[in-house]
CSV table of C-alpha atoms and ligand atoms in Angstrom, one decimal:
chain,number,residue,atom,x,y,z
A,1,MET,CA,-75.3,19.6,240.2
A,2,ALA,CA,-73.8,21.7,243.1
A,3,VAL,CA,-74.8,25.1,244.3
A,4,THR,CA,-74.1,27.5,246.4
A,5,CYS,CA,-76.5,29.9,248.1
A,6,ARG,CA,-74.3,33.1,248.3
A,7,LEU,CA,-75.0,35.8,251.1
A,8,GLN,CA,-74.9,37.6,248.0
A,9,CYS,CA,-79.3,37.1,247.7
A,10,LEU,CA,-79.5,38.6,251.1
A,11,LEU,CA,-77.8,41.8,250.8
A,12,THR,CA,-79.5,42.4,247.9
A,13,GLU,CA,-83.0,41.8,249.8
A,14,THR,CA,-80.9,44.6,252.2
A,15,THR,CA,-79.6,47.4,249.4
A,16,THR,CA,-83.8,47.5,249.1
A,17,GLY,CA,-85.1,47.3,252.2
A,18,GLN,CA,-85.9,50.4,253.1
A,19,GLN,CA,-88.1,50.7,250.1
A,20,ARG,CA,-89.6,47.2,250.0
A,21,GLU,CA,-92.9,45.3,251.6
A,22,GLY,CA,-92.1,42.5,253.4
A,23,SER,CA,-87.7,42.0,253.4
A,24,TYR,CA,-85.2,42.7,255.7
A,25,PRO,CA,-83.7,46.4,256.5
A,26,ASP,CA,-81.0,43.6,258.1
A,27,ALA,CA,-81.2,41.0,256.4
A,28,ASN,CA,-76.7,40.3,256.9
A,29,PHE,CA,-77.0,40.9,260.5
A,30,ASN,CA,-79.8,39.5,261.5
A,31,LEU,CA,-78.4,36.2,263.6
A,32,ALA,CA,-82.3,34.7,263.8
A,33,HIS,CA,-83.0,35.4,260.3
A,34,LEU,CA,-79.0,33.7,258.8
A,35,LYS,CA,-80.8,30.9,261.1
A,36,SER,CA,-83.8,30.5,259.3
A,37,PHE,CA,-82.6,30.8,255.5
A,38,ILE,CA,-79.3,28.7,256.5
A,39,GLN,CA,-82.3,25.5,257.6
A,40,LYS,CA,-84.3,26.0,254.4
A,41,LEU,CA,-81.4,26.0,252.1
A,42,GLU,CA,-80.3,23.6,253.4
A,43,ALA,CA,-83.9,21.8,253.5
A,44,ALA,CA,-83.7,22.8,249.7
A,45,LYS,CA,-81.3,20.3,249.0
A,46,PHE,CA,-77.9,23.2,248.3
A,47,ASP,CA,-75.1,22.2,248.3
A,48,ALA,CA,-73.2,25.6,250.3
A,49,PHE,CA,-73.5,28.3,252.1
A,50,PHE,CA,-70.9,30.8,250.8
A,51,MET,CA,-70.0,33.7,253.3
A,52,ALA,CA,-67.6,36.6,251.5
A,53,ASP,CA,-65.6,38.6,253.3
A,54,HIS,CA,-64.0,42.2,252.1
A,55,LEU,CA,-61.3,43.0,254.9
A,56,ALA,CA,-62.7,46.9,254.6
A,57,VAL,CA,-65.5,48.7,254.5
A,58,LEU,CA,-66.4,49.8,251.2
A,59,ASN,CA,-64.3,52.3,249.2
A,60,MET,CA,-67.3,54.3,248.9
A,61,PRO,CA,-68.2,58.2,249.3
A,62,THR,CA,-70.4,58.8,252.5
A,63,GLU,CA,-73.5,59.5,250.3
A,64,ALA,CA,-73.0,56.1,249.1
A,65,LEU,CA,-71.5,54.6,252.5
A,66,LYS,CA,-75.1,55.8,254.7
A,67,ARG,CA,-77.2,53.3,252.2
A,68,SER,CA,-74.9,50.1,252.2
A,69,HIS,CA,-75.1,47.2,254.1
A,70,THR,CA,-71.8,46.6,253.6
A,71,THR,CA,-70.7,48.4,256.6
A,72,THR,CA,-71.7,45.3,259.7
A,73,SER,CA,-71.0,42.5,258.8
A,74,PHE,CA,-70.3,39.0,260.8
A,75,GLU,CA,-67.0,37.8,260.3
A,76,PRO,CA,-67.7,34.5,258.0
A,77,PHE,CA,-65.6,31.7,260.7
A,78,THR,CA,-67.7,33.4,263.6
A,79,LEU,CA,-71.1,33.7,261.9
A,80,LEU,CA,-70.3,30.3,259.6
A,81,SER,CA,-69.2,28.0,263.4
A,82,ALA,CA,-72.7,29.2,264.5
A,83,LEU,CA,-74.6,28.1,262.2
A,84,SER,CA,-72.5,24.8,261.6
A,85,GLN,CA,-75.2,24.5,265.2
A,86,VAL,CA,-77.8,25.0,263.5
A,87,THR,CA,-77.3,22.8,260.1
A,88,GLU,CA,-76.4,19.0,259.3
A,89,ARG,CA,-75.3,18.8,256.3
A,90,ILE,CA,-74.7,22.0,253.9
A,91,GLY,CA,-71.5,23.3,253.2
A,92,LEU,CA,-70.3,26.1,255.0
A,93,ALA,CA,-68.3,28.6,252.9
A,94,ALA,CA,-66.0,31.3,253.8
A,95,THR,CA,-63.6,33.7,252.3
A,96,ALA,CA,-60.1,33.9,253.5
A,97,SER,CA,-57.2,36.5,252.5
A,98,THR,CA,-54.0,35.7,251.2
A,99,THR,CA,-52.8,38.9,251.1
A,100,TYR,CA,-54.1,40.2,254.1
A,101,ASP,CA,-53.8,37.2,256.5
A,102,GLU,CA,-50.8,34.6,257.4
A,103,PRO,CA,-50.9,30.8,256.8
A,104,TYR,CA,-50.9,29.7,259.8
A,105,HIS,CA,-53.8,31.9,261.6
A,106,ILE,CA,-56.6,30.8,258.2
A,107,ALA,CA,-55.1,26.4,258.5
A,108,ARG,CA,-56.7,26.9,262.2
A,109,ARG,CA,-59.0,28.2,261.3
A,110,PHE,CA,-60.4,26.5,258.8
A,111,ALA,CA,-59.9,22.8,260.6
A,112,SER,CA,-61.2,23.9,263.6
A,113,LEU,CA,-64.4,25.0,261.2
A,114,ASP,CA,-64.3,21.3,259.5
A,115,HIS,CA,-63.8,20.2,262.6
A,116,LEU,CA,-66.8,21.6,264.2
A,117,SER,CA,-69.1,21.2,261.6
A,118,ASN,CA,-68.2,17.5,260.9
A,119,GLY,CA,-66.6,17.8,257.8
A,120,ARG,CA,-68.3,20.6,255.8
A,121,ALA,CA,-65.5,23.9,255.7
A,122,ALA,CA,-64.2,25.0,252.2
A,123,TRP,CA,-62.0,27.9,251.4
A,124,ASN,CA,-62.6,30.7,249.0
A,125,ILE,CA,-59.2,31.3,248.4
A,126,VAL,CA,-59.2,35.3,247.2
A,127,THR,CA,-56.3,38.2,246.9
A,128,THR,CA,-58.7,40.2,247.8
A,129,GLY,CA,-60.8,42.9,245.6
A,130,ASN,CA,-60.3,46.0,248.1
A,131,PRO,CA,-57.3,47.9,247.6
A,132,GLU,CA,-58.2,49.6,250.4
A,133,SER,CA,-58.3,46.9,253.2
A,134,SER,CA,-54.1,47.2,252.6
A,135,LYS,CA,-55.1,50.5,255.0
A,136,ASN,CA,-56.1,48.3,257.9
A,137,PHE,CA,-53.5,46.1,257.7
A,138,GLY,CA,-50.4,48.8,258.1
A,139,GLN,CA,-49.8,48.7,254.6
A,140,GLU,CA,-50.1,52.2,252.3
A,141,GLU,CA,-51.3,50.3,249.3
A,142,HIS,CA,-52.8,46.8,248.0
A,143,MET,CA,-50.0,45.0,246.8
A,144,GLN,CA,-49.7,44.7,243.6
A,145,HIS,CA,-51.9,42.0,241.7
A,146,ASN,CA,-49.3,39.9,240.3
A,147,ASP,CA,-47.4,39.5,243.7
A,148,ARG,CA,-50.7,39.3,245.7
A,149,TYR,CA,-51.4,36.4,243.5
A,150,LYS,CA,-48.1,34.6,243.5
A,151,ARG,CA,-48.1,34.8,247.6
A,152,ALA,CA,-50.9,33.4,247.7
A,153,ARG,CA,-50.0,30.2,245.9
A,154,GLU,CA,-47.0,30.1,247.9
A,155,PHE,CA,-49.8,30.5,250.5
A,156,TYR,CA,-52.2,27.5,249.5
A,157,ASP,CA,-49.4,24.9,249.6
A,158,VAL,CA,-47.9,26.2,253.7
A,159,VAL,CA,-51.9,25.8,254.3
A,160,THR,CA,-52.5,22.5,253.0
A,161,GLY,CA,-49.4,21.3,254.0
A,162,LEU,CA,-50.2,22.8,257.9
A,163,TRP,CA,-53.2,20.4,257.6
A,164,ASP,CA,-51.0,17.2,256.8
A,165,SER,CA,-49.2,18.1,260.1
A,166,PHE,CA,-51.2,15.7,262.7
A,167,ALA,CA,-51.8,12.1,259.9
A,168,ASP,CA,-55.1,10.8,261.1
A,169,ASP,CA,-54.8,8.5,264.0
A,170,ALA,CA,-52.6,10.9,265.0
A,171,PHE,CA,-53.9,11.2,268.9
A,172,VAL,CA,-54.0,8.3,270.4
A,173,ARG,CA,-55.6,8.9,273.8
A,174,ASP,CA,-54.8,6.1,275.1
A,175,GLN,CA,-55.6,6.7,279.2
A,176,GLU,CA,-53.6,3.5,280.1
A,177,SER,CA,-50.0,4.4,278.9
A,178,GLY,CA,-51.7,8.8,279.5
A,179,THR,CA,-50.4,9.1,276.1
A,180,TYR,CA,-51.6,11.5,274.2
A,181,LEU,CA,-50.7,11.9,271.0
A,182,ASP,CA,-47.5,9.9,269.1
A,183,PRO,CA,-45.0,11.7,267.8
A,184,ASP,CA,-44.1,9.2,264.6
A,185,LYS,CA,-47.6,11.1,263.1
A,186,MET,CA,-46.3,14.2,263.3
A,187,HIS,CA,-45.0,15.8,260.3
A,188,VAL,CA,-43.4,19.1,260.8
A,189,LEU,CA,-43.6,21.6,257.8
A,190,ASN,CA,-40.2,23.7,257.8
A,191,HIS,CA,-42.0,25.3,254.3
A,192,SER,CA,-40.0,28.3,254.1
A,193,GLY,CA,-40.4,30.4,249.8
A,194,ASP,CA,-40.2,33.5,248.3
A,195,GLU,CA,-43.3,34.3,250.7
A,196,LEU,CA,-43.2,33.0,253.7
A,197,LYS,CA,-41.3,31.4,256.6
A,198,VAL,CA,-43.8,28.9,258.8
A,199,ARG,CA,-42.1,25.9,260.6
A,200,GLY,CA,-45.3,24.9,262.2
A,201,PRO,CA,-46.7,22.2,263.1
A,202,LEU,CA,-50.7,23.1,263.1
A,203,ASN,CA,-51.9,23.1,266.7
A,204,ILE,CA,-55.0,21.1,265.9
A,205,ALA,CA,-56.8,17.6,264.0
A,206,ARG,CA,-55.5,16.7,260.9
A,207,PRO,CA,-59.3,18.0,259.4
A,208,VAL,CA,-62.5,16.3,259.5
A,209,GLN,CA,-62.5,16.5,255.3
A,210,GLY,CA,-58.5,16.3,255.0
A,211,TRP,CA,-58.2,19.0,253.2
A,212,PRO,CA,-61.1,21.3,253.6
A,213,VAL,CA,-62.5,21.8,249.6
A,214,ILE,CA,-60.9,24.5,248.3
A,215,VAL,CA,-62.4,27.1,246.1
A,216,GLN,CA,-61.3,30.4,244.2
A,217,ALA,CA,-63.1,33.1,242.4
A,218,GLY,CA,-60.6,36.1,240.1
A,219,GLN,CA,-61.0,35.5,236.0
A,220,SER,CA,-58.0,37.3,235.7
A,221,GLU,CA,-55.4,35.4,234.3
A,222,PRO,CA,-53.4,34.7,237.1
A,223,GLY,CA,-56.7,34.0,238.7
A,224,ARG,CA,-57.7,31.6,236.3
A,225,GLN,CA,-53.4,29.7,236.8
A,226,LEU,CA,-54.2,29.1,240.3
A,227,ALA,CA,-58.1,27.6,240.3
A,228,ALA,CA,-56.5,26.2,237.9
A,229,GLU,CA,-53.8,24.1,240.1
A,230,THR,CA,-55.1,24.6,243.2
A,231,ALA,CA,-59.6,24.8,243.2
A,232,GLU,CA,-61.9,22.1,243.6
A,233,MET,CA,-64.9,24.6,243.2
A,234,VAL,CA,-64.2,27.6,240.9
A,235,PHE,CA,-67.2,30.7,241.4
A,236,CYS,CA,-67.1,32.8,238.3
A,237,SER,CA,-69.9,35.2,236.5
A,238,PRO,CA,-69.6,34.8,233.1
A,239,LYS,CA,-72.4,36.9,231.1
A,240,ASP,CA,-73.3,34.1,228.1
A,241,LEU,CA,-73.2,30.6,226.9
A,242,LYS,CA,-69.8,31.3,225.4
A,243,SER,CA,-67.9,33.5,227.5
A,244,ALA,CA,-69.0,30.7,230.3
A,245,LYS,CA,-67.9,27.7,227.6
A,246,GLU,CA,-64.1,29.5,227.1
A,247,LEU,CA,-64.0,30.1,231.1
A,248,TYR,CA,-64.2,26.1,231.4
A,249,ALA,CA,-62.6,24.5,229.0
A,250,ASP,CA,-59.8,27.3,229.5
A,251,ILE,CA,-59.2,26.6,233.6
A,252,LYS,CA,-60.0,22.3,233.1
A,253,GLY,CA,-56.8,22.8,230.0
A,254,ARG,CA,-54.8,24.0,232.9
A,255,ALA,CA,-55.5,21.8,235.2
A,256,ALA,CA,-55.2,19.2,233.1
A,257,ALA,CA,-50.8,20.5,232.0
A,258,ALA,CA,-50.7,21.3,235.3
A,259,GLY,CA,-51.2,17.3,235.4
A,260,ARG,CA,-54.9,17.2,237.6
A,261,ASN,CA,-57.7,15.2,236.6
A,262,ARG,CA,-59.9,18.1,234.9
A,263,ASP,CA,-62.5,16.1,236.2
A,264,HIS,CA,-61.7,16.7,240.2
A,265,ILE,CA,-62.8,20.9,239.0
A,266,ARG,CA,-66.7,22.0,239.1
A,267,ILE,CA,-67.3,25.8,237.7
A,268,LEU,CA,-70.0,27.4,239.7
A,269,PRO,CA,-71.6,30.8,237.4
A,270,ALA,CA,-73.4,32.9,239.9
A,271,GLY,CA,-76.5,33.7,238.7
A,272,MET,CA,-79.5,35.7,240.5
A,273,ILE,CA,-83.1,34.6,240.4
A,274,ILE,CA,-86.1,36.1,240.3
A,275,ILE,CA,-88.8,34.0,240.4
A,276,GLY,CA,-92.1,35.4,238.2
A,277,ASP,CA,-95.4,33.9,237.5
A,278,SER,CA,-94.6,34.6,234.1
A,279,ALA,CA,-91.4,35.8,232.1
A,280,GLU,CA,-93.2,39.6,232.1
A,281,ASP,CA,-94.2,39.3,235.6
A,282,ALA,CA,-90.7,38.3,236.6
A,283,GLN,CA,-89.2,40.7,233.7
A,284,ALA,CA,-91.2,43.6,235.8
A,285,LYS,CA,-89.7,42.8,239.7
A,286,ARG,CA,-86.0,42.9,238.1
A,287,LEU,CA,-87.0,46.5,236.8
A,288,LYS,CA,-88.6,47.3,239.9
A,289,LEU,CA,-85.7,45.9,241.8
A,290,ASP,CA,-83.3,47.9,240.0
A,291,SER,CA,-85.4,50.9,240.1
A,292,LEU,CA,-84.9,51.2,244.0
A,293,VAL,CA,-81.8,51.2,243.8
A,294,HIS,CA,-80.7,54.8,244.7
A,295,TYR,CA,-78.1,57.1,241.9
A,296,ASP,CA,-75.8,57.9,245.2
A,297,SER,CA,-75.3,54.0,245.5
A,298,ALA,CA,-75.4,52.7,241.9
A,299,ILE,CA,-72.6,55.2,240.7
A,300,SER,CA,-70.2,53.9,243.6
A,301,SER,CA,-71.0,50.6,243.2
A,302,LEU,CA,-69.7,51.1,239.7
A,303,SER,CA,-66.3,53.1,240.6
A,304,ILE,CA,-66.0,49.8,243.1
A,305,ALA,CA,-66.6,47.6,240.2
A,306,LEU,CA,-64.1,49.6,237.7
A,307,GLY,CA,-61.3,50.5,240.5
A,308,THR,CA,-61.3,54.1,239.6
A,309,ASP,CA,-64.3,56.7,240.7
A,310,ALA,CA,-67.0,57.2,238.1
A,311,SER,CA,-69.0,60.0,239.4
A,312,GLY,CA,-67.4,62.5,237.9
A,313,PHE,CA,-68.9,60.7,234.8
A,314,ASP,CA,-70.9,62.2,232.1
A,315,PRO,CA,-74.7,60.2,233.9
A,316,ASP,CA,-75.8,60.1,230.2
A,317,ALA,CA,-72.7,58.9,227.8
A,318,PRO,CA,-70.8,56.2,227.3
A,319,LEU,CA,-68.5,55.1,229.6
A,320,PRO,CA,-64.6,56.9,229.3
A,321,ILE,CA,-62.9,54.0,226.8
A,322,ASP,CA,-59.7,55.6,228.3
A,323,LEU,CA,-59.4,54.6,232.0
A,324,PRO,CA,-56.5,54.8,234.2
A,325,PRO,CA,-55.9,50.9,235.2
A,326,THR,CA,-56.7,49.3,237.7
A,327,ASN,CA,-54.9,47.4,240.7
A,328,ALA,CA,-58.4,46.5,242.1
A,329,SER,CA,-60.5,43.2,240.9
A,330,HIS,CA,-59.5,42.9,237.2
A,331,THR,CA,-62.3,40.5,236.4
A,332,ALA,CA,-65.1,42.3,237.7
A,333,ARG,CA,-63.6,45.4,235.6
A,334,ALA,CA,-63.7,43.3,232.5
A,335,SER,CA,-67.1,42.1,233.1
A,336,VAL,CA,-68.5,46.0,233.3
A,337,LEU,CA,-67.1,47.0,230.2
A,338,ARG,CA,-68.3,44.1,228.1
A,339,LEU,CA,-72.3,44.8,229.2
A,340,ALA,CA,-70.8,48.5,228.5
A,341,GLU,CA,-69.7,47.4,225.0
A,342,GLU,CA,-72.4,45.1,224.5
A,343,GLU,CA,-76.0,46.9,224.9
A,344,GLN,CA,-74.2,50.6,224.4
A,345,LEU,CA,-75.3,52.0,228.7
A,346,THR,CA,-74.3,55.6,229.5
A,347,VAL,CA,-72.8,55.2,232.4
A,348,ARG,CA,-76.0,55.7,235.0
A,349,GLN,CA,-77.9,52.4,232.5
A,350,LEU,CA,-74.7,50.7,233.7
A,351,ALA,CA,-74.4,52.0,236.8
A,352,GLN,CA,-78.3,51.1,237.5
A,353,ARG,CA,-78.3,47.8,237.8
A,354,PRO,CA,-77.9,46.9,241.2
A,355,ALA,CA,-76.8,43.0,241.6
A,356,SER,CA,-72.9,43.1,242.0
A,357,PRO,CA,-71.4,43.2,238.7
A,358,ASN,CA,-69.5,40.2,238.8
A,359,PHE,CA,-73.4,38.4,238.7
A,360,PRO,CA,-74.9,38.2,235.0
A,361,ILE,CA,-77.4,40.7,234.3
A,362,SER,CA,-81.0,40.0,232.7
A,363,SER,CA,-82.8,36.8,234.3
A,364,LYS,CA,-85.7,35.4,233.3
A,365,VAL,CA,-88.0,32.5,235.0
A,366,LYS,CA,-90.7,30.6,234.0
A,367,ASN,CA,-93.4,29.3,235.8
A,368,GLN,CA,-93.4,25.9,234.1
A,369,THR,CA,-96.7,24.9,236.8
B,1,LIG,C1,-68.7,34.4,243.4
B,1,LIG,C2,-67.6,34.9,244.2
B,1,LIG,C3,-67.6,35.5,245.2
B,1,LIG,C4,-66.6,36.2,245.7
B,1,LIG,N1,-66.1,36.2,247.1
B,1,LIG,C5,-64.6,37.1,246.6
B,1,LIG,C6,-64.6,37.6,248.8
B,1,LIG,O1,-64.9,37.6,249.6
B,1,LIG,N2,-63.4,39.1,248.7
B,1,LIG,C7,-63.1,39.7,247.7
B,1,LIG,O2,-61.9,39.9,247.9
B,1,LIG,N3,-63.2,38.9,246.0
B,1,LIG,C8,-65.1,37.9,246.2
B,1,LIG,N4,-64.6,37.7,245.2
B,1,LIG,C9,-63.7,38.5,243.7
B,1,LIG,C10,-62.9,37.5,243.2
B,1,LIG,O3,-62.4,37.0,243.9
B,1,LIG,C11,-62.0,39.1,242.5
B,1,LIG,O4,-62.0,38.7,241.7
B,1,LIG,C12,-60.9,38.4,242.7
B,1,LIG,O5,-60.8,39.4,244.6
B,1,LIG,C13,-59.7,39.9,242.4
B,1,LIG,O6,-59.4,38.6,241.7
B,1,LIG,P1,-58.9,38.9,240.0
B,1,LIG,O7,-58.2,40.1,239.6
B,1,LIG,O8,-58.1,37.9,239.6
B,1,LIG,O9,-60.3,38.8,239.4
B,1,LIG,C14,-65.2,37.3,244.9
B,1,LIG,C15,-66.0,36.6,243.3
B,1,LIG,C16,-67.1,36.1,243.3
B,1,LIG,C17,-67.7,35.6,241.4
């Protein structure tokens, strides 16, 4: 079983940090804390540490923004490079966007991280859920959902092609002859496609792993297809066993149809673990955490997940059924809608769930000792 820790668990600590005794209000931005945290994860044999990225301060009203840890966050490659030097075995996964970056940059950064960490880098391919990101990259509008995935698929081919720029033994570094590189072992990509044009070669040796591990996290229709064609690990947040099984079978089936070995993909469902002396104790802790979330923060998280402003909705009524279409994450909206319907929640109850709506909501952990 693969187990990955997302920085999210630290962020939950930050969200409620002002109120919860013993928590770190700057948990996501405190290098000493992050170092000790990743070292604990490594000692506990976690497979990987994951750093998400959203390329913008989240799109929320000032009243919510002023309570949000997302207003300051380390850039993933810089942080993971630092953490690679205080760990030895744990995987280092970073989000990098195919919508707002260039394949040459991404290929190079992951190759660097893979060399610095001696083969521990992983790339979470995202098309970027936050539509506000476009404003930071010279574009008025977020690229359309299908177009983002079309570019992502080609982007993957270019990045992996660039990683193959040099054979593993291309760098002979022969001091006697003064030869550094065997040019016969250098490959120039010369990619010219619908979305991207990249000559290559990459100016860094082939990554230690060959290709760093590929992760994918979008569960919309084109997201699943991208995962099936490219991913080795799939992050997901199914709400129950039935939908987890459906997603599992769907992605593995698509992978087989694309000519891949279905066993080469690991599906990692997200979980938020609350530990207590009994199920009741854990449940009470969860309720306490939920209650610490300010309504301004809650309603803005709900708006982000829905991809539409929920602040005008009646807090004590069910979610309106006629929401406008969204160009943000389809997965996040679908899971909120499902939750609202299944548990018949009001807008206030739905918004008050403090974990990312991408994550399963109820958590019970029974102490076995
Ligand atoms: C564990 C996990 C991590 C994620 N990390 C990111 C991230 O760092 N950046 C991001 O824009 N989206 C992130 N997402 C959201 C998905 O990538 C999101 O679904 C996607 O951006 C939109 O694609 P979709 O419409 O196919 O769902 C994450 C999702 C999950 C389940």
